């Protein structure tokens, strides 16, 4: 049996050795999901809801264990890892209300009436990246299960530990055999098989835009349903009339959270020229204050990058002679550390400004006026997230409408909440997750005409 090794990114020590699922084992899991499908679909809405709540309770009861696995296997600071485990439980609980509210419509038509039903789409393949192993698993899992679909999850090869444990907790909570399975292994093997197998009726993919394109092409062959959550290069837009102190104090969190390995990272800070120097003066101490170090310590705010390869990739965006304005700190010694880095002034064609770095590197760029800010913000193939800082309500709304991106926050650095829809514009993705309408992505609308005669 082939295996792979999970390393602790903060120490480079081995945390676990995990079996790598083969194509044959993937097919066997799909067969188990097929066997479970009808009973799960037909389960009473209240029963499905109760099982989701029991699952959420089991996750809650194991918060510390799950957080410990994410600290060791992914290098996430423990406070963040606890929040992530809680997010899984909250999302399961939020969608546990959905099975009892899967309403259809009745539509009067000549000669009768039409009724619609929201039918589960079928087996869902959930392909998860390494940057947020728990929340991204939960965002697909909650609505997919609530809608009556069996789910097979493929965690990222580097970070499978929490998904494996959450799969066990689902069984302990009473989810029937085959309803939720976790298959650790390679994207090119397990992920590809989920895309290619005809019994899998929907793929939920979160990851790079490049792999997303391949998956979209693979799904096209079978006209398979697909949700894509892909890369980002989001702008944090600071107008001269903003609360500059607050904008500067939170800008590090907006880009350096999870060591910048965040699709929503505001990795371009656009600042109105008249306040540029003042903003930079306030940003510098905020960046230097970021507590980078041992993820197991409760006061740590930023941990290491995921791997040596990824650190080399991030470092390539800050070559010798790069326009480094200032940097935060990072530990020496073992671990894939990279200090928070602020670049200014950057050339418009600098890859650190145009490409997704996926590390703690931010470029700060001046703009002249509102039109210029919108033009710069939109000058990217991505459209995932962003922030707007201004005291002018009209401008906040105008710029929110003009920036081509799926999730924005005004006078706040964060825009992801499970109560609200989440997803990207342009090459950042296809389809929406989270929020009250997420079940639309996991159901098909069936339309039935009933003739009433005379
Ligand atoms: P990818 O390399 O794209 O990998 C994502 C997942 O796809 C992994 O589980 C991977 O497996 C699997 N995979 C790789 N090749 C595959 C194939 N041919 N068929 C099926 N599955 C395959 O991304 P990553 O580096 O893990 O994640 C970082 C990227 O994800 C960034 O671009 C980031 O912006 C994006 N992201 C987006 C969002 C949202 S919500 N928009 C959230 C988080 C991350 P292996 O682990 O075996 O490679």
Coordinates of C-alpha atoms and ligand atoms in Angstrom, one line a residue:
X1 CA 0.0 0.0 0.0
X2 CA 1.4 3.4 -0.9
X3 CA 1.5 6.1 1.8
X4 CA 2.5 9.7 2.1
X5 CA 4.0 11.7 5.0
X6 CA 2.4 14.7 6.7
X7 CA 5.1 17.1 8.0
X8 CA 4.8 19.7 10.7
X9 CA 5.5 22.9 8.8
X10 CA 6.8 24.6 12.0
X11 CA 9.3 21.9 12.8
X12 CA 9.7 19.9 9.6
X13 CA 9.2 16.7 11.7
X14 CA 6.9 13.9 10.6
X15 CA 3.4 14.1 12.1
X16 CA 1.8 11.1 10.5
X17 CA 2.0 8.6 7.6
X18 CA -1.3 8.3 5.7
X19 CA -2.3 5.6 3.2
X20 CA -2.8 7.0 -0.3
X21 CA -6.1 5.9 -1.8
X22 CA -5.8 4.1 -5.1
X23 CA -8.2 4.3 -8.1
X24 CA -9.6 0.9 -7.2
X25 CA -10.3 2.0 -3.6
X26 CA -11.9 5.2 -4.9
X27 CA -14.2 3.1 -7.1
X28 CA -15.1 1.0 -4.1
X29 CA -15.9 4.1 -2.1
X30 CA -18.1 5.4 -4.9
X31 CA -19.9 2.1 -4.9
X32 CA -20.6 2.4 -1.2
X33 CA -21.9 6.0 -1.8
X34 CA -24.2 4.6 -4.6
X35 CA -25.5 2.0 -2.2
X36 CA -26.2 4.6 0.5
X37 CA -27.7 7.1 -1.9
X38 CA -31.4 6.0 -1.9
X39 CA -31.8 5.6 1.8
X40 CA -30.1 9.0 2.5
X41 CA -32.3 10.7 -0.1
X42 CA -35.4 9.1 1.3
X43 CA -34.6 9.7 5.0
X44 CA -37.2 11.8 6.8
X45 CA -36.2 15.5 6.7
X46 CA -36.3 15.6 10.5
X47 CA -34.0 12.5 10.8
X48 CA -31.4 14.0 8.4
X49 CA -31.6 17.3 10.4
X50 CA -31.1 15.4 13.7
X51 CA -28.1 13.5 12.3
X52 CA -26.5 16.8 11.1
X53 CA -27.0 18.3 14.5
X54 CA -25.4 15.2 16.2
X55 CA -22.5 15.5 13.7
X56 CA -22.1 19.2 14.7
X57 CA -22.1 18.3 18.4
X58 CA -19.4 15.6 17.8
X59 CA -17.2 18.1 16.0
X60 CA -17.8 20.6 18.9
X61 CA -16.9 18.0 21.5
X62 CA -13.6 17.4 19.6
X63 CA -12.6 21.0 19.0
X64 CA -9.3 20.7 20.9
X65 CA -8.3 17.5 19.2
X66 CA -9.1 18.8 15.7
X67 CA -7.3 22.1 16.5
X68 CA -4.3 20.2 17.7
X69 CA -4.2 18.2 14.4
X70 CA -4.4 21.4 12.4
X71 CA -1.6 23.1 14.4
X72 CA 0.7 20.0 13.9
X73 CA -0.3 19.1 10.4
X74 CA -0.9 22.6 8.8
X75 CA 1.0 25.1 11.1
X76 CA -2.2 27.1 11.8
X77 CA -2.0 29.2 15.0
X78 CA -4.0 27.4 17.7
X79 CA -6.6 30.2 18.1
X80 CA -7.3 30.1 14.4
X81 CA -7.5 26.3 14.4
X82 CA -10.1 26.3 17.2
X83 CA -12.1 28.8 15.2
X84 CA -11.9 26.6 12.1
X85 CA -13.2 23.5 14.0
X86 CA -16.0 25.7 15.4
X87 CA -16.7 26.9 11.8
X88 CA -17.3 23.3 10.7
X89 CA -19.7 22.7 13.6
X90 CA -21.5 26.0 13.0
X91 CA -21.9 25.3 9.2
X92 CA -23.3 21.8 9.9
X93 CA -25.8 23.2 12.4
X94 CA -26.8 26.1 10.1
X95 CA -27.6 23.6 7.3
X96 CA -29.2 21.2 9.6
X97 CA -32.2 23.5 9.4
X98 CA -32.4 23.0 5.6
X99 CA -33.8 19.4 5.2
X100 CA -37.0 20.6 6.8
X101 CA -37.2 23.6 4.5
X102 CA -36.5 22.1 1.1
X103 CA -39.7 23.7 -0.3
X104 CA -40.9 23.5 -3.9
X105 CA -43.4 25.7 -5.6
X106 CA -47.0 25.2 -6.9
X107 CA -47.6 27.1 -10.1
X108 CA -51.1 27.5 -11.5
X109 CA -51.1 26.8 -15.3
X110 CA -53.9 26.4 -17.8
X111 CA -55.5 22.9 -17.4
X112 CA -53.8 22.1 -14.1
X113 CA -51.1 22.9 -11.7
X114 CA -47.3 22.4 -11.7
X115 CA -45.4 21.4 -8.6
X116 CA -41.7 21.6 -8.2
X117 CA -39.4 19.4 -6.0
X118 CA -35.8 20.0 -5.0
X119 CA -34.2 16.7 -5.6
X120 CA -30.7 15.8 -4.4
X121 CA -28.2 16.0 -7.3
X122 CA -26.5 12.7 -6.4
X123 CA -23.0 11.7 -5.2
X124 CA -20.9 14.8 -4.6
X125 CA -17.1 14.8 -4.9
X126 CA -15.6 17.4 -2.7
X127 CA -12.0 18.4 -3.5
X128 CA -10.3 20.5 -0.8
X129 CA -7.1 22.5 -0.8
X130 CA -4.5 22.6 1.9
X131 CA -4.9 26.2 3.1
X132 CA -8.1 25.8 5.1
X133 CA -8.7 22.1 5.4
X134 CA -11.6 22.3 7.9
X135 CA -13.7 25.3 6.8
X136 CA -13.6 24.5 3.1
X137 CA -14.5 20.9 3.8
X138 CA -17.5 22.1 5.9
X139 CA -18.8 24.6 3.4
X140 CA -19.4 21.9 0.8
X141 CA -20.3 19.1 3.2
X142 CA -23.0 20.9 5.2
X143 CA -25.3 21.8 2.3
X144 CA -24.5 18.7 0.2
X145 CA -25.5 16.4 3.1
X146 CA -28.5 18.5 4.0
X147 CA -29.8 18.3 0.5
X148 CA -29.7 14.5 0.6
X149 CA -26.5 13.7 -1.2
X150 CA -23.7 11.3 -0.2
X151 CA -20.4 13.0 -0.1
X152 CA -16.9 11.8 -0.9
X153 CA -14.2 14.2 0.2
X154 CA -10.6 14.3 -1.1
X155 CA -8.5 16.4 1.3
X156 CA -5.2 17.9 0.0
X157 CA -2.3 15.5 0.2
X158 CA -0.4 17.8 2.6
X159 CA -3.2 18.3 5.1
X160 CA -5.5 15.3 5.4
X161 CA -5.6 14.8 9.2
X162 CA -8.5 16.9 10.2
X163 CA -10.7 15.7 7.4
X164 CA -10.0 12.0 8.2
X165 CA -10.9 12.7 11.9
X166 CA -14.1 14.6 10.9
X167 CA -15.1 11.6 8.7
X168 CA -14.7 9.3 11.8
X169 CA -16.8 11.7 13.9
X170 CA -19.6 11.6 11.3
X171 CA -19.7 7.8 11.7
X172 CA -19.6 8.1 15.5
X173 CA -22.5 10.6 15.3
X174 CA -24.6 8.0 13.5
X175 CA -24.3 9.0 9.8
X176 CA -25.1 5.8 7.8
X177 CA -22.4 3.9 6.1
X178 CA -21.3 5.4 2.7
X179 CA -23.0 8.8 3.3
X180 CA -19.7 10.7 4.1
X181 CA -16.3 9.2 3.2
X182 CA -12.9 10.8 3.2
X183 CA -10.3 9.5 0.8
X184 CA -6.8 10.9 1.4
X185 CA -4.5 10.7 -1.6
X186 CA -3.3 12.4 -4.7
X187 CA -5.3 14.9 -6.7
X188 CA -4.2 13.2 -9.9
X189 CA -5.5 9.9 -8.7
X190 CA -8.5 10.3 -6.3
X191 CA -9.5 13.8 -7.4
X192 CA -9.3 12.9 -11.1
X193 CA -11.3 9.7 -10.5
X194 CA -14.1 11.6 -8.8
X195 CA -14.2 13.9 -11.8
X196 CA -14.1 11.0 -14.3
X197 CA -16.5 8.5 -12.6
X198 CA -20.0 8.7 -14.1
X199 CA -21.7 7.9 -10.7
X200 CA -20.3 11.2 -9.2
X201 CA -22.8 13.8 -10.3
X202 CA -21.3 17.0 -8.9
X203 CA -17.8 18.2 -8.1
X204 CA -17.1 21.0 -5.6
X205 CA -13.5 22.1 -6.2
X206 CA -11.6 24.7 -4.2
X207 CA -8.0 25.3 -5.3
X208 CA -5.9 26.9 -7.9
X209 CA -7.3 28.4 -11.1
X210 CA -5.0 26.2 -13.1
X211 CA -6.3 22.9 -11.7
X212 CA -9.8 24.3 -11.7
X213 CA -9.7 24.8 -15.5
X214 CA -8.7 21.1 -15.9
X215 CA -11.5 20.0 -13.6
X216 CA -14.0 22.1 -15.5
X217 CA -12.9 20.5 -18.8
X218 CA -13.2 17.0 -17.2
X219 CA -16.7 17.8 -15.9
X220 CA -17.7 19.0 -19.3
X221 CA -17.2 15.5 -20.7
X222 CA -20.2 14.3 -18.7
X223 CA -22.0 17.6 -18.3
X224 CA -21.3 17.2 -14.6
X225 CA -22.4 19.9 -12.1
X226 CA -19.5 21.9 -10.8
X227 CA -18.7 24.6 -8.3
X228 CA -15.3 26.2 -8.6
X229 CA -13.7 28.4 -5.9
X230 CA -10.4 29.5 -7.2
X231 CA -7.5 32.0 -6.8
X232 CA -7.6 35.7 -5.9
X233 CA -5.7 38.9 -6.0
X234 CA -7.9 41.2 -3.9
X235 CA -7.6 44.9 -3.3
X236 CA -7.8 46.7 0.0
X237 CA -8.8 50.2 -1.1
X238 CA -8.1 53.0 1.3
X239 CA -9.6 56.5 0.5
X240 CA -8.3 59.7 2.0
X241 CA -11.4 60.2 4.1
X242 CA -11.2 56.7 5.8
X243 CA -10.4 56.0 9.4
X244 CA -6.7 55.5 8.4
X245 CA -5.7 54.2 11.8
X246 CA -8.2 51.4 11.7
X247 CA -7.5 50.6 8.0
X248 CA -3.7 50.4 8.7
X249 CA -4.2 48.5 12.0
X250 CA -6.2 45.7 10.3
X251 CA -4.4 45.6 6.9
X252 CA -1.9 43.1 8.2
X253 CA -4.7 40.7 9.2
X254 CA -6.4 41.2 5.8
X255 CA -3.3 39.8 4.0
X256 CA -1.1 38.0 6.5
X257 CA -3.8 35.8 8.2
X258 CA -2.9 32.1 7.6
X259 CA 0.5 33.4 6.5
X260 CA -1.2 34.9 3.4
X261 CA -2.3 31.4 2.2
X262 CA -5.8 32.7 1.9
X263 CA -7.7 33.1 -1.4
X264 CA -9.3 36.2 0.1
X265 CA -6.0 37.8 1.1
X266 CA -6.0 41.5 0.3
X267 CA -2.6 41.3 -1.3
X268 CA -2.8 44.7 -3.0
X269 CA -3.3 47.8 -0.8
X270 CA -4.5 50.7 -2.9
X271 CA -4.1 54.0 -1.0
X272 CA -5.2 57.5 -2.1
X273 CA -2.0 59.4 -2.9
X274 CA -2.8 62.3 -0.6
X275 CA -2.6 60.0 2.5
X276 CA -0.1 57.4 1.1
X277 CA 2.9 58.5 3.3
X278 CA 0.7 58.8 6.4
X279 CA -0.8 55.3 5.8
X280 CA 2.7 53.8 5.3
X281 CA 3.8 55.3 8.6
X282 CA 0.9 53.7 10.4
X283 CA 1.2 50.4 8.5
X284 CA 4.9 49.8 9.5
X285 CA 4.4 49.3 13.3
X286 CA 1.2 47.2 12.6
X287 CA 3.2 44.8 10.4
X288 CA 6.1 44.7 12.9
X289 CA 3.7 43.8 15.7
X290 CA 2.4 40.7 14.0
X291 CA 3.3 37.8 16.3
X292 CA 5.0 35.2 14.0
X293 CA 6.1 32.0 15.6
X294 CA 5.2 28.7 17.3
X295 CA 1.6 27.9 16.2
X296 CA 0.9 26.1 19.4
X297 CA 1.3 29.3 21.5
X298 CA -2.1 31.0 22.1
X299 CA -0.7 34.5 21.3
X300 CA 0.7 33.5 17.9
X301 CA -0.9 35.3 15.0
X302 CA 1.0 33.9 12.1
X303 CA 2.6 30.5 11.6
X304 CA 4.8 29.1 8.9
X305 CA 4.1 28.4 5.2
X306 CA 2.9 25.0 4.3
X307 CA 6.1 23.5 2.8
X308 CA 9.6 24.1 1.6
X309 CA 8.5 24.2 -2.0
X310 CA 5.8 26.7 -1.3
X311 CA 8.3 28.9 0.6
X312 CA 10.6 28.9 -2.3
X313 CA 7.7 29.9 -4.6
X314 CA 6.7 32.8 -2.3
X315 CA 10.4 33.9 -2.0
X316 CA 10.6 34.1 -5.8
X317 CA 8.3 37.1 -5.6
X318 CA 10.8 38.9 -3.4
X319 CA 14.1 38.5 -5.3
X320 CA 17.3 40.4 -4.4
X321 CA 16.7 44.0 -5.1
X322 CA 12.9 43.8 -4.7
X323 CA 11.4 47.1 -3.5
X324 CA 10.9 46.0 0.2
X325 CA 9.5 48.9 2.2
X326 CA 9.6 47.0 5.5
X327 CA 9.2 43.6 6.9
X328 CA 8.0 41.9 10.1
X329 CA 9.8 39.1 11.9
X330 CA 10.0 35.4 11.5
X331 CA 11.8 32.7 13.6
X332 CA 15.1 31.2 12.5
X333 CA 15.8 27.5 12.5
X334 CA 13.6 24.6 11.3
X335 CA 10.2 25.4 9.8
X336 CA 9.0 27.1 6.6
X337 CA 9.0 30.6 7.9
X338 CA 8.6 33.8 5.8
X339 CA 8.5 37.2 7.4
X340 CA 5.5 39.5 6.6
X341 CA 6.8 41.6 3.7
X342 CA 5.5 45.0 2.4
X343 CA 6.5 46.0 -1.1
X344 CA 6.4 49.7 -2.3
X345 CA 6.8 51.2 -4.8
X346 CA 6.1 48.4 -7.2
X347 CA 6.0 48.4 -11.0
X348 CA 2.6 47.7 -12.5
X349 CA 4.0 44.6 -14.2
X350 CA 5.8 43.2 -11.0
X351 CA 4.5 39.6 -10.6
X352 CA 4.1 40.3 -6.9
X353 CA 1.5 42.9 -7.9
X354 CA -0.2 41.0 -10.7
X355 CA -0.1 37.3 -9.6
X356 CA -1.5 35.4 -6.6
X357 CA 1.5 35.0 -4.2
X358 CA -0.3 33.0 -1.6
X359 CA 2.1 34.0 1.0
X360 CA 2.7 37.0 3.4
X361 CA 3.7 39.5 0.7
X362 CA 1.7 42.7 0.0
X363 CA 2.2 45.4 -2.6
X364 CA 1.1 49.0 -1.7
X365 CA 0.2 51.2 -4.6
X366 CA -1.1 54.9 -4.7
X367 CA -4.2 56.0 -6.7
X368 CA -5.5 59.4 -7.6
X369 CA -9.2 59.3 -7.4
X370 CA -12.3 57.0 -7.2
X371 CA -12.2 56.1 -10.9
X372 CA -8.5 55.3 -10.7
X373 CA -9.1 53.1 -7.6
X374 CA -11.8 51.1 -9.4
X375 CA -9.7 50.8 -12.5
X376 CA -6.7 49.4 -10.5
X377 CA -8.8 47.1 -8.4
X378 CA -10.4 45.6 -11.6
X379 CA -7.1 45.3 -13.5
X380 CA -6.7 41.6 -12.7
X381 CA -8.2 38.3 -14.0
X382 CA -9.4 37.5 -10.5
X383 CA -12.4 38.7 -8.6
X384 CA -12.8 37.1 -5.2
X385 CA -12.7 39.5 -2.4
X386 CA -11.7 43.0 -1.3
X387 CA -12.2 45.9 1.2
X388 CA -13.2 49.5 0.8
X389 CA -12.3 52.1 3.5
X390 CA -14.2 55.4 3.4
X391 CA -16.5 57.5 5.6
X392 CA -18.6 58.4 2.6
X393 CA -21.6 56.0 2.4
X394 CA -22.4 57.0 -1.2
X395 CA -18.8 56.2 -2.3
X396 CA -18.8 53.0 -0.4
X397 CA -21.8 51.8 -2.3
X398 CA -20.6 53.1 -5.7
X399 CA -17.2 51.5 -5.4
X400 CA -18.8 48.2 -4.0
X401 CA -20.9 48.1 -7.2
X402 CA -18.1 49.0 -9.5
X403 CA -15.4 46.5 -8.2
X404 CA -15.8 43.2 -10.1
X405 CA -15.5 40.8 -7.2
X406 CA -17.7 38.4 -5.3
X407 CA -17.2 39.4 -1.6
X408 CA -16.5 42.8 -0.3
X409 CA -16.3 44.4 3.1
X410 CA -16.7 48.2 3.8
X411 CA -14.6 49.5 6.7
X412 CA -13.7 45.9 7.7
X413 CA -11.0 43.5 6.7
X414 CA -13.1 40.4 6.5
X415 CA -16.0 39.4 4.2
X416 CA -16.5 35.6 4.9
X417 CA -19.5 34.6 7.0
X418 CA -21.4 31.4 6.7
X419 CA -24.8 33.2 6.7
X420 CA -24.0 35.0 3.4
X421 CA -23.2 33.8 -0.1
X422 CA -19.5 33.3 -1.0
X423 CA -17.8 32.9 -4.3
X424 CA -15.8 34.6 -7.0
X425 CA -16.3 36.7 -10.2
X426 CA -14.1 36.3 -13.3
X427 CA -11.4 33.6 -13.0
X428 CA -12.0 33.3 -9.2
X429 CA -14.7 30.8 -9.7
X430 CA -18.1 29.6 -10.7
X431 CA -21.1 29.3 -8.4
X432 CA -21.8 30.3 -4.8
X433 CA -21.3 28.6 -1.5
X434 CA -22.6 29.3 2.0
X435 CA -25.7 31.5 2.8
X436 CA -29.3 30.5 2.6
X437 CA -29.3 29.6 -1.1
X438 CA -26.4 27.1 -1.0
X439 CA -28.7 24.2 -1.4
X440 CA -29.5 25.3 -4.9
X441 CA -26.0 24.1 -5.9
X442 CA -26.8 20.6 -4.5
X443 CA -30.3 20.0 -5.8
X444 CA -32.0 19.8 -9.2
X445 CA -35.4 21.4 -9.7
X446 CA -38.0 18.8 -10.8
X447 CA -41.1 20.2 -12.4
X448 CA -44.3 18.1 -12.5
X449 CA -47.5 19.1 -14.4
X450 CA -50.7 17.7 -12.9
X451 CA -53.7 17.9 -15.2
X452 CA -56.8 18.8 -13.2
X453 CA -59.2 18.3 -16.1
X454 CA -62.5 20.3 -16.2
Ligands
LIG1 P1 -4.5 22.9 -6.1 O1 -3.1 22.5 -6.4 O2 -5.4 23.4 -7.2 O3 -5.1 21.7 -5.3 C1 -6.4 21.7 -4.7 C2 -6.9 20.3 -4.6 O4 -7.1 19.7 -5.9 C3 -6.0 19.4 -3.8 O5 -6.8 18.5 -3.0 C4 -5.3 18.7 -4.9 O6 -4.8 17.4 -4.5 C5 -6.4 18.5 -5.9 N1 -6.0 18.2 -7.3 C6 -4.8 18.5 -7.9 N2 -4.8 18.1 -9.1 C7 -6.0 17.5 -9.4 C8 -6.6 16.9 -10.5 N3 -5.9 16.8 -11.7 N4 -7.8 16.4 -10.4 C9 -8.5 16.6 -9.3 N5 -8.0 17.1 -8.1 C10 -6.8 17.6 -8.2 O7 -4.6 24.2 -5.0 P2 -3.8 24.3 -3.7 O8 -2.4 24.8 -3.9 O9 -4.0 23.2 -2.8 O10 -4.6 25.5 -3.0 C11 -4.3 26.9 -3.2 C12 -5.2 27.5 -4.2 O11 -6.5 27.4 -3.8 C13 -4.9 29.0 -4.3 O12 -4.9 29.4 -5.7 C14 -6.1 29.6 -3.6 O13 -6.5 30.9 -4.0 C15 -7.2 28.6 -3.9 N6 -8.2 28.7 -2.9 C16 -9.4 29.3 -3.2 C17 -10.4 29.4 -2.3 C18 -11.7 30.0 -2.6 S1 -12.9 29.7 -1.6 N7 -11.9 30.6 -3.7 C19 -10.2 28.9 -1.0 C20 -8.9 28.4 -0.7 C21 -8.0 28.3 -1.7 P3 -3.2 17.3 -4.0 O14 -3.2 17.7 -2.6 O15 -2.9 15.9 -4.2 O16 -2.4 18.2 -4.9

